[in-house]
Amino acid sequence: MTTDTSTLLAPYDHARDVPPRRGQRPRTTSTNPHAQIDQQPETPLTEDLRARLETLDGVSVGPSRRAPPGTNGFLLERGRGPETAFLLGTEFAHIHPGPDHSLHMTQPEPMRTGAIEAGWAEPHPLAGQPTISEHIVLIYAPRDPAELEVVARLGATARQYARGS
């Protein structure tokens, strides 16, 4: 018997469940590559976040097809939601390497708007352009374990959206 490890990392059910992020938003680039410029964690939590998202049922990790080299893409192995739930192919999220450590992922509405309003995300500057989902956001790098939990749950929400549930 296999265990669905995705239950260990629960997606958000409602946009109102996303807690507000403390402090000001980090500075980011306004063009591609869309990246976080400041407020990176002193001790990067990228590997912890990667490990958490990799436990989600039906997810594998590989090179991103929509980001610079060294970026870990999260790929959906089975199931298929709407085209707007993907960055490219079956990739629904990716983590940028240091010094950035931010993520791009898709979020369904109203979760996308809720994550932006709570201070965790901003729209991708090319969102909605041809071949680019209007649901792509930049999620800021988690600065501590509490923020890691929020960002991981947003990742679980992106995976749920990608699966069409």
mmCIF file with all atom_site columns, C-alpha atoms in Angstrom:
data_model
loop_
_atom_site.group_PDB
_atom_site.id
_atom_site.type_symbol
_atom_site.label_atom_id
_atom_site.label_alt_id
_atom_site.label_comp_id
_atom_site.label_asym_id
_atom_site.label_entity_id
_atom_site.label_seq_id
_atom_site.pdbx_PDB_ins_code
_atom_site.Cartn_x
_atom_site.Cartn_y
_atom_site.Cartn_z
_atom_site.occupancy
_atom_site.B_iso_or_equiv
_atom_site.pdbx_formal_charge
_atom_site.auth_seq_id
_atom_site.auth_comp_id
_atom_site.auth_asym_id
_atom_site.auth_atom_id
_atom_site.pdbx_PDB_model_num
ATOM 1   C CA . MET A 1 1   ? 0.000  0.000  0.000   1.00 0.00 ? 1   MET A CA 1
ATOM 2   C CA . THR A 1 2   ? 1.340  3.432  -0.928  1.00 0.00 ? 2   THR A CA 1
ATOM 3   C CA . THR A 1 3   ? 0.763  6.556  1.085   1.00 0.00 ? 3   THR A CA 1
ATOM 4   C CA . ASP A 1 4   ? -0.246 9.804  -0.587  1.00 0.00 ? 4   ASP A CA 1
ATOM 5   C CA . THR A 1 5   ? 2.495  12.008 0.851   1.00 0.00 ? 5   THR A CA 1
ATOM 6   C CA . SER A 1 6   ? 0.797  15.106 -0.569  1.00 0.00 ? 6   SER A CA 1
ATOM 7   C CA . THR A 1 7   ? -1.490 15.051 2.475   1.00 0.00 ? 7   THR A CA 1
ATOM 8   C CA . LEU A 1 8   ? 1.570  15.923 4.563   1.00 0.00 ? 8   LEU A CA 1
ATOM 9   C CA . LEU A 1 9   ? 1.783  19.246 2.716   1.00 0.00 ? 9   LEU A CA 1
ATOM 10  C CA . ALA A 1 10  ? -1.732 20.618 2.460   1.00 0.00 ? 10  ALA A CA 1
ATOM 11  C CA . PRO A 1 11  ? -2.657 23.150 -0.207  1.00 0.00 ? 11  PRO A CA 1
ATOM 12  C CA . TYR A 1 12  ? -4.560 26.253 0.819   1.00 0.00 ? 12  TYR A CA 1
ATOM 13  C CA . ASP A 1 13  ? -8.334 25.851 0.515   1.00 0.00 ? 13  ASP A CA 1
ATOM 14  C CA . HIS A 1 14  ? -9.147 29.562 0.380   1.00 0.00 ? 14  HIS A CA 1
ATOM 15  C CA . ALA A 1 15  ? -7.237 32.731 -0.453  1.00 0.00 ? 15  ALA A CA 1
ATOM 16  C CA . ARG A 1 16  ? -8.236 34.133 2.946   1.00 0.00 ? 16  ARG A CA 1
ATOM 17  C CA . ASP A 1 17  ? -6.211 31.325 4.609   1.00 0.00 ? 17  ASP A CA 1
ATOM 18  C CA . VAL A 1 18  ? -2.893 32.730 3.331   1.00 0.00 ? 18  VAL A CA 1
ATOM 19  C CA . PRO A 1 19  ? -1.374 34.728 6.212   1.00 0.00 ? 19  PRO A CA 1
ATOM 20  C CA . PRO A 1 20  ? 0.072  38.175 5.527   1.00 0.00 ? 20  PRO A CA 1
ATOM 21  C CA . ARG A 1 21  ? 3.814  38.302 4.840   1.00 0.00 ? 21  ARG A CA 1
ATOM 22  C CA . ARG A 1 22  ? 5.653  40.578 7.257   1.00 0.00 ? 22  ARG A CA 1
ATOM 23  C CA . GLY A 1 23  ? 7.627  43.574 6.067   1.00 0.00 ? 23  GLY A CA 1
ATOM 24  C CA . GLN A 1 24  ? 7.914  45.229 2.719   1.00 0.00 ? 24  GLN A CA 1
ATOM 25  C CA . ARG A 1 25  ? 8.021  43.371 -0.550  1.00 0.00 ? 25  ARG A CA 1
ATOM 26  C CA . PRO A 1 26  ? 11.501 42.630 -1.910  1.00 0.00 ? 26  PRO A CA 1
ATOM 27  C CA . ARG A 1 27  ? 12.759 44.441 -4.977  1.00 0.00 ? 27  ARG A CA 1
ATOM 28  C CA . THR A 1 28  ? 12.495 42.439 -8.200  1.00 0.00 ? 28  THR A CA 1
ATOM 29  C CA . THR A 1 29  ? 13.483 42.849 -11.814 1.00 0.00 ? 29  THR A CA 1
ATOM 30  C CA . SER A 1 30  ? 10.826 44.185 -14.158 1.00 0.00 ? 30  SER A CA 1
ATOM 31  C CA . THR A 1 31  ? 11.937 42.140 -17.172 1.00 0.00 ? 31  THR A CA 1
ATOM 32  C CA . ASN A 1 32  ? 13.079 38.611 -17.950 1.00 0.00 ? 32  ASN A CA 1
ATOM 33  C CA . PRO A 1 33  ? 14.662 36.959 -16.184 1.00 0.00 ? 33  PRO A CA 1
ATOM 34  C CA . HIS A 1 34  ? 12.162 37.930 -13.498 1.00 0.00 ? 34  HIS A CA 1
ATOM 35  C CA . ALA A 1 35  ? 14.095 37.631 -10.231 1.00 0.00 ? 35  ALA A CA 1
ATOM 36  C CA . GLN A 1 36  ? 14.188 38.749 -6.613  1.00 0.00 ? 36  GLN A CA 1
ATOM 37  C CA . ILE A 1 37  ? 16.967 41.259 -5.934  1.00 0.00 ? 37  ILE A CA 1
ATOM 38  C CA . ASP A 1 38  ? 16.993 41.550 -2.122  1.00 0.00 ? 38  ASP A CA 1
ATOM 39  C CA . GLN A 1 39  ? 15.585 39.992 1.087   1.00 0.00 ? 39  GLN A CA 1
ATOM 40  C CA . GLN A 1 40  ? 17.104 36.605 0.343   1.00 0.00 ? 40  GLN A CA 1
ATOM 41  C CA . PRO A 1 41  ? 17.446 34.402 3.423   1.00 0.00 ? 41  PRO A CA 1
ATOM 42  C CA . GLU A 1 42  ? 20.759 34.384 5.318   1.00 0.00 ? 42  GLU A CA 1
ATOM 43  C CA . THR A 1 43  ? 20.587 30.602 5.255   1.00 0.00 ? 43  THR A CA 1
ATOM 44  C CA . PRO A 1 44  ? 18.887 29.627 1.996   1.00 0.00 ? 44  PRO A CA 1
ATOM 45  C CA . LEU A 1 45  ? 15.925 27.328 2.470   1.00 0.00 ? 45  LEU A CA 1
ATOM 46  C CA . THR A 1 46  ? 15.885 26.263 -1.176  1.00 0.00 ? 46  THR A CA 1
ATOM 47  C CA . GLU A 1 47  ? 16.898 22.651 -0.503  1.00 0.00 ? 47  GLU A CA 1
ATOM 48  C CA . ASP A 1 48  ? 14.324 22.287 2.286   1.00 0.00 ? 48  ASP A CA 1
ATOM 49  C CA . LEU A 1 49  ? 11.646 23.737 0.026   1.00 0.00 ? 49  LEU A CA 1
ATOM 50  C CA . ARG A 1 50  ? 12.683 21.501 -2.878  1.00 0.00 ? 50  ARG A CA 1
ATOM 51  C CA . ALA A 1 51  ? 12.517 18.448 -0.610  1.00 0.00 ? 51  ALA A CA 1
ATOM 52  C CA . ARG A 1 52  ? 9.050  19.416 0.651   1.00 0.00 ? 52  ARG A CA 1
ATOM 53  C CA . LEU A 1 53  ? 7.630  19.955 -2.833  1.00 0.00 ? 53  LEU A CA 1
ATOM 54  C CA . GLU A 1 54  ? 9.269  16.796 -4.147  1.00 0.00 ? 54  GLU A CA 1
ATOM 55  C CA . THR A 1 55  ? 7.187  14.757 -1.667  1.00 0.00 ? 55  THR A CA 1
ATOM 56  C CA . LEU A 1 56  ? 3.949  15.773 -3.368  1.00 0.00 ? 56  LEU A CA 1
ATOM 57  C CA . ASP A 1 57  ? 2.210  12.858 -5.023  1.00 0.00 ? 57  ASP A CA 1
ATOM 58  C CA . GLY A 1 58  ? 2.810  12.711 -8.774  1.00 0.00 ? 58  GLY A CA 1
ATOM 59  C CA . VAL A 1 59  ? 5.605  15.306 -8.790  1.00 0.00 ? 59  VAL A CA 1
ATOM 60  C CA . SER A 1 60  ? 9.144  14.916 -10.088 1.00 0.00 ? 60  SER A CA 1
ATOM 61  C CA . VAL A 1 61  ? 12.003 17.405 -10.191 1.00 0.00 ? 61  VAL A CA 1
ATOM 62  C CA . GLY A 1 62  ? 14.083 18.179 -13.255 1.00 0.00 ? 62  GLY A CA 1
ATOM 63  C CA . PRO A 1 63  ? 15.674 21.061 -15.084 1.00 0.00 ? 63  PRO A CA 1
ATOM 64  C CA . SER A 1 64  ? 13.232 23.896 -15.741 1.00 0.00 ? 64  SER A CA 1
ATOM 65  C CA . ARG A 1 65  ? 12.312 24.485 -19.362 1.00 0.00 ? 65  ARG A CA 1
ATOM 66  C CA . ARG A 1 66  ? 11.199 28.056 -18.620 1.00 0.00 ? 66  ARG A CA 1
ATOM 67  C CA . ALA A 1 67  ? 14.084 29.431 -16.522 1.00 0.00 ? 67  ALA A CA 1
ATOM 68  C CA . PRO A 1 68  ? 17.872 29.909 -16.478 1.00 0.00 ? 68  PRO A CA 1
ATOM 69  C CA . PRO A 1 69  ? 20.193 26.886 -16.098 1.00 0.00 ? 69  PRO A CA 1
ATOM 70  C CA . GLY A 1 70  ? 20.365 25.517 -12.561 1.00 0.00 ? 70  GLY A CA 1
ATOM 71  C CA . THR A 1 71  ? 16.671 26.123 -11.906 1.00 0.00 ? 71  THR A CA 1
ATOM 72  C CA . ASN A 1 72  ? 14.780 23.142 -10.459 1.00 0.00 ? 72  ASN A CA 1
ATOM 73  C CA . GLY A 1 73  ? 11.446 22.594 -12.209 1.00 0.00 ? 73  GLY A CA 1
ATOM 74  C CA . PHE A 1 74  ? 8.548  20.754 -10.577 1.00 0.00 ? 74  PHE A CA 1
ATOM 75  C CA . LEU A 1 75  ? 6.845  18.519 -13.101 1.00 0.00 ? 75  LEU A CA 1
ATOM 76  C CA . LEU A 1 76  ? 3.490  16.822 -12.909 1.00 0.00 ? 76  LEU A CA 1
ATOM 77  C CA . GLU A 1 77  ? 3.846  13.119 -13.771 1.00 0.00 ? 77  GLU A CA 1
ATOM 78  C CA . ARG A 1 78  ? 0.156  12.346 -14.203 1.00 0.00 ? 78  ARG A CA 1
ATOM 79  C CA . GLY A 1 79  ? -3.199 14.060 -14.285 1.00 0.00 ? 79  GLY A CA 1
ATOM 80  C CA . ARG A 1 80  ? -3.758 17.257 -16.150 1.00 0.00 ? 80  ARG A CA 1
ATOM 81  C CA . GLY A 1 81  ? -5.514 20.478 -15.250 1.00 0.00 ? 81  GLY A CA 1
ATOM 82  C CA . PRO A 1 82  ? -6.069 23.517 -17.440 1.00 0.00 ? 82  PRO A CA 1
ATOM 83  C CA . GLU A 1 83  ? -3.285 24.840 -19.675 1.00 0.00 ? 83  GLU A CA 1
ATOM 84  C CA . THR A 1 84  ? -3.103 27.979 -17.500 1.00 0.00 ? 84  THR A CA 1
ATOM 85  C CA . ALA A 1 85  ? -1.868 25.779 -14.618 1.00 0.00 ? 85  ALA A CA 1
ATOM 86  C CA . PHE A 1 86  ? 1.535  25.248 -16.277 1.00 0.00 ? 86  PHE A CA 1
ATOM 87  C CA . LEU A 1 87  ? 4.656  27.277 -16.949 1.00 0.00 ? 87  LEU A CA 1
ATOM 88  C CA . LEU A 1 88  ? 5.634  25.079 -19.909 1.00 0.00 ? 88  LEU A CA 1
ATOM 89  C CA . GLY A 1 89  ? 4.850  21.441 -20.672 1.00 0.00 ? 89  GLY A CA 1
ATOM 90  C CA . THR A 1 90  ? 4.099  19.730 -17.349 1.00 0.00 ? 90  THR A CA 1
ATOM 91  C CA . GLU A 1 91  ? 6.116  22.220 -15.250 1.00 0.00 ? 91  GLU A CA 1
ATOM 92  C CA . PHE A 1 92  ? 3.875  24.015 -12.755 1.00 0.00 ? 92  PHE A CA 1
ATOM 93  C CA . ALA A 1 93  ? 6.580  25.646 -10.582 1.00 0.00 ? 93  ALA A CA 1
ATOM 94  C CA . HIS A 1 94  ? 10.332 26.180 -10.337 1.00 0.00 ? 94  HIS A CA 1
ATOM 95  C CA . ILE A 1 95  ? 12.856 27.426 -7.772  1.00 0.00 ? 95  ILE A CA 1
ATOM 96  C CA . HIS A 1 96  ? 15.607 29.779 -8.882  1.00 0.00 ? 96  HIS A CA 1
ATOM 97  C CA . PRO A 1 97  ? 19.150 29.047 -7.723  1.00 0.00 ? 97  PRO A CA 1
ATOM 98  C CA . GLY A 1 98  ? 21.071 31.435 -5.454  1.00 0.00 ? 98  GLY A CA 1
ATOM 99  C CA . PRO A 1 99  ? 21.429 34.187 -4.849  1.00 0.00 ? 99  PRO A CA 1
ATOM 100 C CA . ASP A 1 100 ? 17.763 34.619 -5.864  1.00 0.00 ? 100 ASP A CA 1
ATOM 101 C CA . HIS A 1 101 ? 15.943 31.630 -4.237  1.00 0.00 ? 101 HIS A CA 1
ATOM 102 C CA . SER A 1 102 ? 12.502 32.877 -5.342  1.00 0.00 ? 102 SER A CA 1
ATOM 103 C CA . LEU A 1 103 ? 10.012 30.725 -7.248  1.00 0.00 ? 103 LEU A CA 1
ATOM 104 C CA . HIS A 1 104 ? 7.695  31.027 -10.203 1.00 0.00 ? 104 HIS A CA 1
ATOM 105 C CA . MET A 1 105 ? 4.467  29.059 -10.091 1.00 0.00 ? 105 MET A CA 1
ATOM 106 C CA . THR A 1 106 ? 0.906  29.183 -11.250 1.00 0.00 ? 106 THR A CA 1
ATOM 107 C CA . GLN A 1 107 ? -1.943 29.847 -8.857  1.00 0.00 ? 107 GLN A CA 1
ATOM 108 C CA . PRO A 1 108 ? -5.653 29.563 -9.594  1.00 0.00 ? 108 PRO A CA 1
ATOM 109 C CA . GLU A 1 109 ? -7.920 32.524 -8.976  1.00 0.00 ? 109 GLU A CA 1
ATOM 110 C CA . PRO A 1 110 ? -8.758 33.712 -6.388  1.00 0.00 ? 110 PRO A CA 1
ATOM 111 C CA . MET A 1 111 ? -5.626 32.208 -4.752  1.00 0.00 ? 111 MET A CA 1
ATOM 112 C CA . ARG A 1 112 ? -3.375 34.140 -7.141  1.00 0.00 ? 112 ARG A CA 1
ATOM 113 C CA . THR A 1 113 ? -4.903 37.454 -6.100  1.00 0.00 ? 113 THR A CA 1
ATOM 114 C CA . GLY A 1 114 ? -4.923 36.407 -2.434  1.00 0.00 ? 114 GLY A CA 1
ATOM 115 C CA . ALA A 1 115 ? -1.188 35.563 -2.475  1.00 0.00 ? 115 ALA A CA 1
ATOM 116 C CA . ILE A 1 116 ? -0.437 38.922 -4.111  1.00 0.00 ? 116 ILE A CA 1
ATOM 117 C CA . GLU A 1 117 ? -2.599 40.845 -1.633  1.00 0.00 ? 117 GLU A CA 1
ATOM 118 C CA . ALA A 1 118 ? -1.033 39.010 1.335   1.00 0.00 ? 118 ALA A CA 1
ATOM 119 C CA . GLY A 1 119 ? 2.424  40.136 0.151   1.00 0.00 ? 119 GLY A CA 1
ATOM 120 C CA . TRP A 1 120 ? 3.824  36.723 -0.927  1.00 0.00 ? 120 TRP A CA 1
ATOM 121 C CA . ALA A 1 121 ? 3.694  37.165 -4.678  1.00 0.00 ? 121 ALA A CA 1
ATOM 122 C CA . GLU A 1 122 ? 3.661  39.485 -7.650  1.00 0.00 ? 122 GLU A CA 1
ATOM 123 C CA . PRO A 1 123 ? 2.506  38.894 -11.213 1.00 0.00 ? 123 PRO A CA 1
ATOM 124 C CA . HIS A 1 124 ? 5.109  37.831 -13.749 1.00 0.00 ? 124 HIS A CA 1
ATOM 125 C CA . PRO A 1 125 ? 5.769  40.802 -16.083 1.00 0.00 ? 125 PRO A CA 1
ATOM 126 C CA . LEU A 1 126 ? 4.933  38.639 -19.127 1.00 0.00 ? 126 LEU A CA 1
ATOM 127 C CA . ALA A 1 127 ? 1.875  36.889 -17.632 1.00 0.00 ? 127 ALA A CA 1
ATOM 128 C CA . GLY A 1 128 ? -0.867 36.602 -20.222 1.00 0.00 ? 128 GLY A CA 1
ATOM 129 C CA . GLN A 1 129 ? 1.408  37.014 -23.244 1.00 0.00 ? 129 GLN A CA 1
ATOM 130 C CA . PRO A 1 130 ? 1.291  34.308 -25.946 1.00 0.00 ? 130 PRO A CA 1
ATOM 131 C CA . THR A 1 131 ? 2.464  30.936 -24.530 1.00 0.00 ? 131 THR A CA 1
ATOM 132 C CA . ILE A 1 132 ? 2.640  32.395 -20.989 1.00 0.00 ? 132 ILE A CA 1
ATOM 133 C CA . SER A 1 133 ? -0.118 31.697 -18.483 1.00 0.00 ? 133 SER A CA 1
ATOM 134 C CA . GLU A 1 134 ? -1.844 34.705 -16.979 1.00 0.00 ? 134 GLU A CA 1
ATOM 135 C CA . HIS A 1 135 ? -1.709 32.816 -13.667 1.00 0.00 ? 135 HIS A CA 1
ATOM 136 C CA . ILE A 1 136 ? 2.111  32.889 -13.248 1.00 0.00 ? 136 ILE A CA 1
ATOM 137 C CA . VAL A 1 137 ? 3.415  34.694 -10.184 1.00 0.00 ? 137 VAL A CA 1
ATOM 138 C CA . LEU A 1 138 ? 6.799  35.192 -8.585  1.00 0.00 ? 138 LEU A CA 1
ATOM 139 C CA . ILE A 1 139 ? 6.702  33.867 -5.010  1.00 0.00 ? 139 ILE A CA 1
ATOM 140 C CA . TYR A 1 140 ? 9.281  35.532 -2.777  1.00 0.00 ? 140 TYR A CA 1
ATOM 141 C CA . ALA A 1 141 ? 12.054 33.430 -1.235  1.00 0.00 ? 141 ALA A CA 1
ATOM 142 C CA . PRO A 1 142 ? 11.185 32.196 2.254   1.00 0.00 ? 142 PRO A CA 1
ATOM 143 C CA . ARG A 1 143 ? 13.340 33.909 4.896   1.00 0.00 ? 143 ARG A CA 1
ATOM 144 C CA . ASP A 1 144 ? 12.672 31.558 7.805   1.00 0.00 ? 144 ASP A CA 1
ATOM 145 C CA . PRO A 1 145 ? 10.947 28.242 8.623   1.00 0.00 ? 145 PRO A CA 1
ATOM 146 C CA . ALA A 1 146 ? 7.521  29.865 9.108   1.00 0.00 ? 146 ALA A CA 1
ATOM 147 C CA . GLU A 1 147 ? 7.735  31.454 5.662   1.00 0.00 ? 147 GLU A CA 1
ATOM 148 C CA . LEU A 1 148 ? 8.967  28.146 4.254   1.00 0.00 ? 148 LEU A CA 1
ATOM 149 C CA . GLU A 1 149 ? 5.698  26.571 5.413   1.00 0.00 ? 149 GLU A CA 1
ATOM 150 C CA . VAL A 1 150 ? 3.588  29.219 3.634   1.00 0.00 ? 150 VAL A CA 1
ATOM 151 C CA . VAL A 1 151 ? 5.588  28.992 0.403   1.00 0.00 ? 151 VAL A CA 1
ATOM 152 C CA . ALA A 1 152 ? 5.487  25.180 0.466   1.00 0.00 ? 152 ALA A CA 1
ATOM 153 C CA . ARG A 1 153 ? 1.705  25.270 0.889   1.00 0.00 ? 153 ARG A CA 1
ATOM 154 C CA . LEU A 1 154 ? 1.456  27.667 -2.058  1.00 0.00 ? 154 LEU A CA 1
ATOM 155 C CA . GLY A 1 155 ? 3.499  25.115 -4.010  1.00 0.00 ? 155 GLY A CA 1
ATOM 156 C CA . ALA A 1 156 ? 1.043  22.399 -2.982  1.00 0.00 ? 156 ALA A CA 1
ATOM 157 C CA . THR A 1 157 ? -1.786 24.648 -4.185  1.00 0.00 ? 157 THR A CA 1
ATOM 158 C CA . ALA A 1 158 ? -0.035 25.046 -7.552  1.00 0.00 ? 158 ALA A CA 1
ATOM 159 C CA . ARG A 1 159 ? 0.297  21.255 -7.829  1.00 0.00 ? 159 ARG A CA 1
ATOM 160 C CA . GLN A 1 160 ? -3.384 20.807 -6.999  1.00 0.00 ? 160 GLN A CA 1
ATOM 161 C CA . TYR A 1 161 ? -4.274 23.346 -9.714  1.00 0.00 ? 161 TYR A CA 1
ATOM 162 C CA . ALA A 1 162 ? -2.019 21.515 -12.197 1.00 0.00 ? 162 ALA A CA 1
ATOM 163 C CA . ARG A 1 163 ? -3.835 18.251 -11.423 1.00 0.00 ? 163 ARG A CA 1
ATOM 164 C CA . GLY A 1 164 ? -7.168 19.903 -12.135 1.00 0.00 ? 164 GLY A CA 1
ATOM 165 C CA . SER A 1 165 ? -8.536 19.526 -8.626  1.00 0.00 ? 165 SER A CA 1
#
